[in-house]
Tab-separated table of C-alpha atoms and ligand atoms in Angstrom:
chain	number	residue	atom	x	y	z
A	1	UNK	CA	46.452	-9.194	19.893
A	2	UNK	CA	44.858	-6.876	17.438
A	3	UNK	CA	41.064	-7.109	17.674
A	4	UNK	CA	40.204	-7.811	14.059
A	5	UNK	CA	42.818	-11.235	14.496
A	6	UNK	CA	39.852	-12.644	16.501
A	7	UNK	CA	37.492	-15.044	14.978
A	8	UNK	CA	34.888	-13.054	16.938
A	9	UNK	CA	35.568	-9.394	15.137
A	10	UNK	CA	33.088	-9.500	12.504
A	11	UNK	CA	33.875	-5.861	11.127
A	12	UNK	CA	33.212	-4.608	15.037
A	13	UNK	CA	33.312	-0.710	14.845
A	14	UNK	CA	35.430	0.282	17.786
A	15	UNK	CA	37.118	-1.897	20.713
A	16	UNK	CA	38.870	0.374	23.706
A	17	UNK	CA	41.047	-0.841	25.769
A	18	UNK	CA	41.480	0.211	29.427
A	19	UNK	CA	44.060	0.174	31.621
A	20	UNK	CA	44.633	1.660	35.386
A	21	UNK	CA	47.410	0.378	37.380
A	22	UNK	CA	46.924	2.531	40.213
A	23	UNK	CA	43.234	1.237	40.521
A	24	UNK	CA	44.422	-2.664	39.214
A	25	UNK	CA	41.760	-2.292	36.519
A	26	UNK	CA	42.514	-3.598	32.973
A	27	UNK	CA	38.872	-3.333	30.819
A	28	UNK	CA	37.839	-3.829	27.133
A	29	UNK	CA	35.216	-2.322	25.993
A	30	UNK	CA	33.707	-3.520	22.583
A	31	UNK	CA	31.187	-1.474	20.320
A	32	UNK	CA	29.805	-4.118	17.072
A	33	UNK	CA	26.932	-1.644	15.870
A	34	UNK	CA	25.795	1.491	16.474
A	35	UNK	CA	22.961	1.378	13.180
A	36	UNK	CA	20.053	1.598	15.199
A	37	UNK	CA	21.254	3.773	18.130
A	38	UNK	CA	24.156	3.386	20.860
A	39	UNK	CA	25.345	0.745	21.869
A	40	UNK	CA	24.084	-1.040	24.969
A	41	UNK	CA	25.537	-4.266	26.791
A	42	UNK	CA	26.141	-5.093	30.231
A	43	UNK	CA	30.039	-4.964	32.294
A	44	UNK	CA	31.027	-8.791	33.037
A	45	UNK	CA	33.878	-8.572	35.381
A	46	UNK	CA	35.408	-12.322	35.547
A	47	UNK	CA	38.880	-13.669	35.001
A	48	UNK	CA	39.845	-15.337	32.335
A	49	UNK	CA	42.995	-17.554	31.519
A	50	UNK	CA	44.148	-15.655	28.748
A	51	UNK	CA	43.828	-11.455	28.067
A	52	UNK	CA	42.217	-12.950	24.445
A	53	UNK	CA	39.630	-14.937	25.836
A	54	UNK	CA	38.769	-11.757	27.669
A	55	UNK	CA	38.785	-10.273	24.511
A	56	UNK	CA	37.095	-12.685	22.723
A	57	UNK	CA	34.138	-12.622	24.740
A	58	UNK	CA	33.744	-9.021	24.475
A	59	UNK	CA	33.227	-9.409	20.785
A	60	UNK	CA	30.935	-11.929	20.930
A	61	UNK	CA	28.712	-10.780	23.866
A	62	UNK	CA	28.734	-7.365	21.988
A	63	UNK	CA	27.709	-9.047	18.630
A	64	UNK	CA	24.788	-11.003	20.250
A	65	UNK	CA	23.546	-7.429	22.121
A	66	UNK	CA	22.851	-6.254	18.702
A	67	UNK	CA	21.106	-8.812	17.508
A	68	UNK	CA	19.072	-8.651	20.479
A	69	UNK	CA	18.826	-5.152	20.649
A	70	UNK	CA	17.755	-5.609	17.030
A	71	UNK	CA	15.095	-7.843	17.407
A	72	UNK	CA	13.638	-6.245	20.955
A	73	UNK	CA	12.932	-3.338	18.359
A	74	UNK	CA	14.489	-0.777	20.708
A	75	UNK	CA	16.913	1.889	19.071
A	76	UNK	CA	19.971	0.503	20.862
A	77	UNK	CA	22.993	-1.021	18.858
A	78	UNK	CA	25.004	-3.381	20.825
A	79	UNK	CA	28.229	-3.310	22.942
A	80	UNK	CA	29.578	-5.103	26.077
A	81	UNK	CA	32.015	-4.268	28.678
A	82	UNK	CA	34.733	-6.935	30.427
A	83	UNK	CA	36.591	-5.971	33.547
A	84	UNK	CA	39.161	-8.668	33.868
A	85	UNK	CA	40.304	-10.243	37.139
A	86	UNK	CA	38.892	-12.023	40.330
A	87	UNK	CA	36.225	-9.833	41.127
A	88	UNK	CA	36.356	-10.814	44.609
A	89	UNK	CA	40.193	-9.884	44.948
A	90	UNK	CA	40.330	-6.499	42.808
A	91	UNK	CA	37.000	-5.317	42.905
A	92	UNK	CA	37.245	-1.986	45.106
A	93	UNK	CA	35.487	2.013	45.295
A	94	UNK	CA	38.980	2.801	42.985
A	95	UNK	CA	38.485	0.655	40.929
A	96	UNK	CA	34.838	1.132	40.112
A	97	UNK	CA	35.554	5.029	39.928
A	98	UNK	CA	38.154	4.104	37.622
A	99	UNK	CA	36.184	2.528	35.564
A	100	UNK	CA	33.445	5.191	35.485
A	101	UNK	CA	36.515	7.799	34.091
A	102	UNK	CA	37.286	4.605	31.258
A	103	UNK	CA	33.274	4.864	30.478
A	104	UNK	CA	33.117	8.518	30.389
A	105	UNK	CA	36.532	8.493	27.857
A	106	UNK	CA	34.251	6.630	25.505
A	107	UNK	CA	31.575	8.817	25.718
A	108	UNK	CA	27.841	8.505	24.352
A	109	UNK	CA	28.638	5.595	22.390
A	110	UNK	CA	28.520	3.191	24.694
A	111	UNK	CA	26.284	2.717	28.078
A	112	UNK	CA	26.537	-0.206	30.443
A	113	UNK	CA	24.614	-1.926	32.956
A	114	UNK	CA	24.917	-5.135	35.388
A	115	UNK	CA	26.037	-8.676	34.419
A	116	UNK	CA	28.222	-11.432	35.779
A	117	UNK	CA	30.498	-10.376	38.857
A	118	UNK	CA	28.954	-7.153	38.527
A	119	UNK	CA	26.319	-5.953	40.626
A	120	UNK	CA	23.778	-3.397	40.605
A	121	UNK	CA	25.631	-1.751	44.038
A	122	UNK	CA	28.800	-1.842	41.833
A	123	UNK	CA	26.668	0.352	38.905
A	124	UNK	CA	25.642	2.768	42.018
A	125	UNK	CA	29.290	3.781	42.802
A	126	UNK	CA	29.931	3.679	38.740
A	127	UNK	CA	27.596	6.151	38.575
A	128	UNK	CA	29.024	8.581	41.080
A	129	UNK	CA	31.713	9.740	38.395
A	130	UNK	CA	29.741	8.525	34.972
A	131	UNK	CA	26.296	9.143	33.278
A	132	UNK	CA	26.533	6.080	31.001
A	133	UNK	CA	25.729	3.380	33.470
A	134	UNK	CA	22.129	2.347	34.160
A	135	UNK	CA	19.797	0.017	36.486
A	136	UNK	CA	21.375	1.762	39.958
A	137	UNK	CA	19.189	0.737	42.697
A	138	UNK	CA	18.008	4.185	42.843
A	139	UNK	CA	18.094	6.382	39.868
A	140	UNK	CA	16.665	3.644	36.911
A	141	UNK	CA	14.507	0.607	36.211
A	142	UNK	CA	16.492	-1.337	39.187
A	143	UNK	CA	16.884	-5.241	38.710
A	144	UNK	CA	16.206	-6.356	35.022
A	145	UNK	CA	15.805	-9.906	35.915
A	146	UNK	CA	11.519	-8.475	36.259
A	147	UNK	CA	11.235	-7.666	33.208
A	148	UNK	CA	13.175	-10.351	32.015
A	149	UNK	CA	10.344	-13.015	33.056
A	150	UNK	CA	7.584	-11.056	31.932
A	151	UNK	CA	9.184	-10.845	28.349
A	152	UNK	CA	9.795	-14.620	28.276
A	153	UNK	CA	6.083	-14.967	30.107
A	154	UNK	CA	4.652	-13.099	26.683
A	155	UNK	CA	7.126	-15.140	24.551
A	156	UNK	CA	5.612	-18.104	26.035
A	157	UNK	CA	2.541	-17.774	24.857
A	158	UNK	CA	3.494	-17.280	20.966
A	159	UNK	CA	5.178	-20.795	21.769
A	160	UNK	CA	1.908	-22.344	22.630
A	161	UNK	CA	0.287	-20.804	20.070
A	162	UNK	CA	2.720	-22.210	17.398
A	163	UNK	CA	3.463	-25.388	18.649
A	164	UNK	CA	0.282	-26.057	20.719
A	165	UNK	CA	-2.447	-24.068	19.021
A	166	UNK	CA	-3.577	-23.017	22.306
A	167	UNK	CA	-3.679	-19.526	24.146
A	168	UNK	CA	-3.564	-19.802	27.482
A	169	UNK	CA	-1.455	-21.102	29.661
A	170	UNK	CA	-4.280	-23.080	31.534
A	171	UNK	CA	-3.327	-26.508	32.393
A	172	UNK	CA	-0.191	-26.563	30.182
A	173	UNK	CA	3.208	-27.823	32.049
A	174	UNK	CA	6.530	-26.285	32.093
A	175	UNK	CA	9.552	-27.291	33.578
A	176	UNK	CA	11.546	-24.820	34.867
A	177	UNK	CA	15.191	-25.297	36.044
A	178	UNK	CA	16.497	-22.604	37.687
A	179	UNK	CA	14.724	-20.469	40.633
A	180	UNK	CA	16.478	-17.597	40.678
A	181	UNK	CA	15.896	-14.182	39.538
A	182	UNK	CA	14.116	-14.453	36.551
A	183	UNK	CA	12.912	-18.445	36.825
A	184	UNK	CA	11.195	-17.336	40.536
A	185	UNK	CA	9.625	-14.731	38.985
A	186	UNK	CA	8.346	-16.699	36.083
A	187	UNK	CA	7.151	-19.401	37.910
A	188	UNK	CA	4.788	-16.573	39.577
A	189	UNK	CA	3.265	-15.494	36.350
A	190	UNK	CA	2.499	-18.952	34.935
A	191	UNK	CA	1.327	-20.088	38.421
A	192	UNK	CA	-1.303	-17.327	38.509
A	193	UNK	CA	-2.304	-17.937	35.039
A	194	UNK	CA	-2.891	-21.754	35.730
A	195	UNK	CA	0.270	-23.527	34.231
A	196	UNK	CA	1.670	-26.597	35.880
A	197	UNK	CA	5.094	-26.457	37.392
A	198	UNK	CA	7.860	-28.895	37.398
A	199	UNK	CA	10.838	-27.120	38.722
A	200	UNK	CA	14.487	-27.568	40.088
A	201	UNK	CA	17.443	-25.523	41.669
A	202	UNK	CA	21.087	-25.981	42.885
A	203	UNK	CA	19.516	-24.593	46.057
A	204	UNK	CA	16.570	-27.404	47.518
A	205	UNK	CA	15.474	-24.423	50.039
A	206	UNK	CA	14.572	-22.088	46.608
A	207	UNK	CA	13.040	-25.414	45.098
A	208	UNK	CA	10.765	-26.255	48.267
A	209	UNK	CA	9.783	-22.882	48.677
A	210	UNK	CA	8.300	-22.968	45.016
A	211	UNK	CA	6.654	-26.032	45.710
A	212	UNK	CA	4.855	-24.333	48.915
A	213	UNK	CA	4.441	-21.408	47.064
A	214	UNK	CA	3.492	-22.445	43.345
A	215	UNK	CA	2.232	-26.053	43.818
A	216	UNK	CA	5.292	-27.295	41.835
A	217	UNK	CA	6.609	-30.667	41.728
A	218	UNK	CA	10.363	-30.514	42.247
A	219	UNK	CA	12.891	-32.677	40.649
A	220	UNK	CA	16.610	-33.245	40.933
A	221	UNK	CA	18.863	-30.825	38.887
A	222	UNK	CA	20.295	-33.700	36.810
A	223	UNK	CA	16.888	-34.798	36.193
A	224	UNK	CA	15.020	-31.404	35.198
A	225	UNK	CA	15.740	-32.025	31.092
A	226	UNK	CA	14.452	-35.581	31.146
A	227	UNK	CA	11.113	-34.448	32.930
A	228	UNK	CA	8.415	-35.585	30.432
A	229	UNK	CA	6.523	-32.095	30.278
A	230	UNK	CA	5.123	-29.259	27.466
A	231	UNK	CA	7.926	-26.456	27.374
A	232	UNK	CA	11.272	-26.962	29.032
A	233	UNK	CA	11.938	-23.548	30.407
A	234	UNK	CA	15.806	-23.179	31.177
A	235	UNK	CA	16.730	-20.282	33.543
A	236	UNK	CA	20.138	-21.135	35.126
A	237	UNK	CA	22.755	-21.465	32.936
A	238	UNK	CA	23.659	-21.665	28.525
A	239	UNK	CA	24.827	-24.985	26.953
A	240	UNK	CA	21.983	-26.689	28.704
A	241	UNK	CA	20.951	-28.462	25.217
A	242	UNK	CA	24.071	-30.762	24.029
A	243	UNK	CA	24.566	-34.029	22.904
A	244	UNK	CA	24.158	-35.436	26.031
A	245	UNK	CA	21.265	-33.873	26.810
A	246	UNK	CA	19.059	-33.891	23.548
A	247	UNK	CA	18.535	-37.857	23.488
A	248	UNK	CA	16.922	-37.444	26.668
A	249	UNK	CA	14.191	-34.340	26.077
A	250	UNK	CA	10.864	-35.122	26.225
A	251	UNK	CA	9.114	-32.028	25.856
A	252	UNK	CA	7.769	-30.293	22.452
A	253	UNK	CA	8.887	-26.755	23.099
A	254	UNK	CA	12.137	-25.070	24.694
A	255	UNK	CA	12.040	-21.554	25.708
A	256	UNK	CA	13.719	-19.624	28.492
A	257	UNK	CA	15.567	-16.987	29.901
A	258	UNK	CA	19.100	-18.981	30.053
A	259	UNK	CA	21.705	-16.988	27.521
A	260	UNK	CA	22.970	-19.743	24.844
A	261	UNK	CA	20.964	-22.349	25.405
A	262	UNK	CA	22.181	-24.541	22.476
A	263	UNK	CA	25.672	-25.981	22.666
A	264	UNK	CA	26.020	-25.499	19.127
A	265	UNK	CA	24.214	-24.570	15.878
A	266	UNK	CA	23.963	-28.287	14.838
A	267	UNK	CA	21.442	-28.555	17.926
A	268	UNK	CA	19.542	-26.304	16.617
A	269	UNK	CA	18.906	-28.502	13.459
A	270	UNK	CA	18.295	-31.826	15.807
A	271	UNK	CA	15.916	-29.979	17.723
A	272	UNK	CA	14.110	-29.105	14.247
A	273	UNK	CA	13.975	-32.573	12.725
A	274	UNK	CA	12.946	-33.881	16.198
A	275	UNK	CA	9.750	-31.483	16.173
A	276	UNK	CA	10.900	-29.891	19.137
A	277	UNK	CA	10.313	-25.477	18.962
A	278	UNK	CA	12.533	-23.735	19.900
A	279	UNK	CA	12.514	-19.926	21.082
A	280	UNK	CA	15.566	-18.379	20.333
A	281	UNK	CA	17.250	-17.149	23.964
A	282	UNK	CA	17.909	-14.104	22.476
A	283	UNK	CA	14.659	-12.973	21.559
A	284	UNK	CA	12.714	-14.591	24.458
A	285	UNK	CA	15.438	-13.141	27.180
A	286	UNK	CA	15.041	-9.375	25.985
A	287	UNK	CA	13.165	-7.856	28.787
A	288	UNK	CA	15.836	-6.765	30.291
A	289	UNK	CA	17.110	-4.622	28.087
A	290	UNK	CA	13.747	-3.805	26.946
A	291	UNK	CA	12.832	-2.769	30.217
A	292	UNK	CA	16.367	-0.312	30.730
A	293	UNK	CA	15.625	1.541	27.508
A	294	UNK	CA	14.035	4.701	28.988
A	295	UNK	CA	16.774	5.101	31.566
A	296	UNK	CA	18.775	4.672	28.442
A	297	UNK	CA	17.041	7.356	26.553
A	298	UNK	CA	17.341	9.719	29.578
A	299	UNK	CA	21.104	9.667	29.538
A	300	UNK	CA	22.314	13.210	28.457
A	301	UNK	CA	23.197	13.756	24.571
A	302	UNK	CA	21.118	9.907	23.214
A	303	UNK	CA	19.072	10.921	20.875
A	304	UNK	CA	15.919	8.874	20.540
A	305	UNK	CA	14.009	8.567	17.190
A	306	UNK	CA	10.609	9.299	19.069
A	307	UNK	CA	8.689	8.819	22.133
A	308	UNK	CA	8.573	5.126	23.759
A	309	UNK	CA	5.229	2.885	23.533
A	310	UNK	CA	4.416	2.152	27.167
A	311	UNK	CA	6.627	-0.608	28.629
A	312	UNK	CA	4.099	-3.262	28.533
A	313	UNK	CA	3.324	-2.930	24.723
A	314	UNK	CA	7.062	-3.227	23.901
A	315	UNK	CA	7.506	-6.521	26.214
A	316	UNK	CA	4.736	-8.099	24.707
A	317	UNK	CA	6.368	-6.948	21.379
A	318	UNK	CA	8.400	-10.205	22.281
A	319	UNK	CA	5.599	-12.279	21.531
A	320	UNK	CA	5.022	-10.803	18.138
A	321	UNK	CA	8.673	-11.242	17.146
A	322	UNK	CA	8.498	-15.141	17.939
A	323	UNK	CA	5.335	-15.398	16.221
A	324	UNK	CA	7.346	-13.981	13.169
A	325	UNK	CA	10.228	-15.926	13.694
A	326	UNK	CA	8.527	-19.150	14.119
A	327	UNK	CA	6.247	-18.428	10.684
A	328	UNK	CA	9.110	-17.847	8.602
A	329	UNK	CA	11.650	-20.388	9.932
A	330	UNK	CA	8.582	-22.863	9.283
A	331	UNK	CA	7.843	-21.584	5.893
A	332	UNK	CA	11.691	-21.638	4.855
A	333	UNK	CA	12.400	-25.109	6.621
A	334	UNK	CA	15.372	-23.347	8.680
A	335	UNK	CA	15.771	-22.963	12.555
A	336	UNK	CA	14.553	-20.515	14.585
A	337	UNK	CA	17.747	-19.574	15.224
A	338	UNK	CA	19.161	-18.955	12.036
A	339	UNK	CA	16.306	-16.956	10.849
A	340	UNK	CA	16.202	-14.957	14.065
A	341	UNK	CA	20.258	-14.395	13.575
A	342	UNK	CA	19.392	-13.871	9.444
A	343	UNK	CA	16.662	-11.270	10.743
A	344	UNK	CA	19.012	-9.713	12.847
A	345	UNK	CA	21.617	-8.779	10.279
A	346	UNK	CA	19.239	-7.386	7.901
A	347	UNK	CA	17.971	-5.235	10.804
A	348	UNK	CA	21.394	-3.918	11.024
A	349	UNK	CA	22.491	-3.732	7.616
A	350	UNK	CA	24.897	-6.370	7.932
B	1	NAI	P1	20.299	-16.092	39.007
B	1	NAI	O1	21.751	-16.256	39.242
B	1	NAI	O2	19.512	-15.153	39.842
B	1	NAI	O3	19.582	-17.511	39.108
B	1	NAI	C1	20.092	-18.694	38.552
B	1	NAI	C2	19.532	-19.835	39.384
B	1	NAI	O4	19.869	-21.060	38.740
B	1	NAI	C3	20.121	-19.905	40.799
B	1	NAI	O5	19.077	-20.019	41.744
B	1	NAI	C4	21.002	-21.154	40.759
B	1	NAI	O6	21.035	-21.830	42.006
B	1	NAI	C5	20.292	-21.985	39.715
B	1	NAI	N1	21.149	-22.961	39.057
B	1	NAI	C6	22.420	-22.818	38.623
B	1	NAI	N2	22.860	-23.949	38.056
B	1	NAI	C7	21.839	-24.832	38.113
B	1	NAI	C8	21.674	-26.173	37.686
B	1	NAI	N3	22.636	-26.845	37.080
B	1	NAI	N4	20.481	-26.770	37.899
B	1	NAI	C9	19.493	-26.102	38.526
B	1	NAI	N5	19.589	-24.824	38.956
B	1	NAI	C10	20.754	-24.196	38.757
B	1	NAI	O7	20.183	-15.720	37.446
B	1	NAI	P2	18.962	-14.972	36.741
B	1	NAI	O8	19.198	-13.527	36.776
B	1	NAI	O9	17.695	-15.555	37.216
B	1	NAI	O10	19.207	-15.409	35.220
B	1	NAI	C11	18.921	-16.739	34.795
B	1	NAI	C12	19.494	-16.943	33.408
B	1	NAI	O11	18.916	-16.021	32.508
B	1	NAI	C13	21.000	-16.749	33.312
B	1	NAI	O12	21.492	-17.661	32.368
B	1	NAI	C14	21.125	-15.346	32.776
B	1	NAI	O13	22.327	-15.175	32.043
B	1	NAI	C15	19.927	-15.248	31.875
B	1	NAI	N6	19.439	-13.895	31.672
B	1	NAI	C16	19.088	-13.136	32.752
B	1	NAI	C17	18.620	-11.861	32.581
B	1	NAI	C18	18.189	-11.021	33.746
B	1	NAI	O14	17.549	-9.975	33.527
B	1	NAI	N7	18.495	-11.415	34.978
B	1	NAI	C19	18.516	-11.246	31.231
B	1	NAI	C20	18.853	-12.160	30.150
B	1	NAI	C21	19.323	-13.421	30.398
């Protein structure tokens, strides 16, 4: 399949294609815009029933990393990687060096990172034969997932200051679903600042250690998005908000880490006439790649526009994006979403 036969293209400016037998490794990578600096996305190695799907999702993971990239106001454009097969079967040292030789043929253009089915270990050996991988264990920012929470902790706050008029977190309750990375994390930052927690996991050991930990009340995973609370804070997993779902939300807010949250854009426009804010994932979840921006910047032959503000200014720069997000989706009776997506594009001259 030609790339620009997928639905997802949308005028993409380069897609490679990969492919090692020796090393079993067959990889796309896709590059949507390079406007506002190289592009940036993480490696998802996963199978997939058909090579298009694979392909597919390449285009549209790289699409949404530069809207994200856009909006995290960091001069990255936005790419992603897919390795596809059963990590567990193919994944090997060859392999991974393999890839590193794919990611080196591509050159400055594009630099990768973790995502699903690949790990920050795998990034280590990557970076034995290739410059343009980041968050190893030892020469970057390590695990994102920190930064992640702290950027949806600051985003947080411009929801309760839009849809609350309050400031602090003090009192207000959040349920959380997911304790992993990022949702463990979180639940530590709006523990210390006084929040109430309502929280749930596949895993009842993670959940009772948050209750010991945080004070939280825990609640069955099939019973986390009916929990009448404040925010609903998803952190496990996208499509979380869908027709069967909505009818049953009882909160005012929804804002968390979890990557498409909404199972469609129609959602979007319940969730609006039913009062319910909404922070779009994309801007609340951009820590990450916030956080991986000077390991970015250090990779030989980038060249950044200027020096960086100090991490912590640009995370809370997440806050000041919602803020603007919310104000003009309000003032132009649209979603969040769409204006966040409509600010995006103008960002990168699309
Ligand atoms: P993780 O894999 O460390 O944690 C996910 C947690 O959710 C696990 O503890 C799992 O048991 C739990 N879970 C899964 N399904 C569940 C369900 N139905 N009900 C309750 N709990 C469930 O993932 P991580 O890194 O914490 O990321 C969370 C979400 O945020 C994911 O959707 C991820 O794509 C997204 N995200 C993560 C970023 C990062 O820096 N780690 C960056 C941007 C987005």
């Amino acid at each position: 399949m030609i790339p620009w036969q997928s639905a997802e293209f949308d005028e993409h400016e380069q897609v490679c294609c990969f492919v090692e037998p020796r090393a079993g490794l067959r990889a796309i990578v896709a590059i949507h815009s390079t406007a506002l600096g190289p592009a940036a996305g993480g490696t998802r190695f996963r199978s997939y029933a058909r090579d298009r799907d694979a392909l597919d999702d390449a285009l549209r993971l790289s699409r949404a990393m530069s809207y994200k990239c856009a909006l995290a106001g960091v001069p990255l454009g936005g790419g992603k990687a897919v390795i596809l097969g059963d990590p567990m079967r193919l994944k090997n040292r060859a392999l991974l060096q393999a890839y590193g030789h794919f990611l080196n043929r591509v050159g400055g253009q594009f630099c990768t990172g973790e995502d699903v089915g690949f790990s920050l270990a795998d990034c280590e050996v990557v970076r034995e034969v290739s410059p343009y991988i980041v968050g190893t264990t030892s020469a970057g920012a390590g695990d994102p997932a920190r930064y992640t929470a702290q950027g949806v902790f600051y985003g947080l706050r411009a929801v309760l200051e839009h849809g609350f008029q309050v400031s602090d977190y003090q009192g207000v309750h959040f349920s959380i679903q997911g304790l992993g990375s990022v949702g463990w994390r979180l639940c530590g930052l709006l523990h210390e600042a006084g929040a109430r927690l309502t929280v749930t996991d596949l895993d009842g050991d993670i959940a009772s250690r948050a209750s010991r930990r945080f004070g939280a009340t825990i609640v069955a995973p099939d019973l986390i998005h009916r929990t009448r609370a404040d925010v609903f804070v998803p952190c496990a997993l996208g499509g979380v908000i869908n027709r069967n779902t909505i009818d049953a939300i009882q909160v005012r807010a929804i804002a968390g880490a979890a990557n498409n949250q909404l199972a469609s854009t129609e959602i979007g426009e319940t969730l609006r006439q039913r009062h319910i804010l909404y922070a779009p994932d994309f801007v609340i979840n951009a820590g990450g790649v916030i956080g991986a921006t000077e390991e970015l910047s250090r990779i030989p032959g980038r060249v950044f526009g200027g020096p960086l503000a100090p991490l912590d200014d640009r995370l809370r720069g997440i806050y000041s994006r919602l803020r603007e997000i919310f104000a003009r989706a309000e003032a132009s009776q649209s979603t969040p979403e769409a204006t966040a997506l409509h600010m995006a594009c103008e960002l990168i001259g699309r």
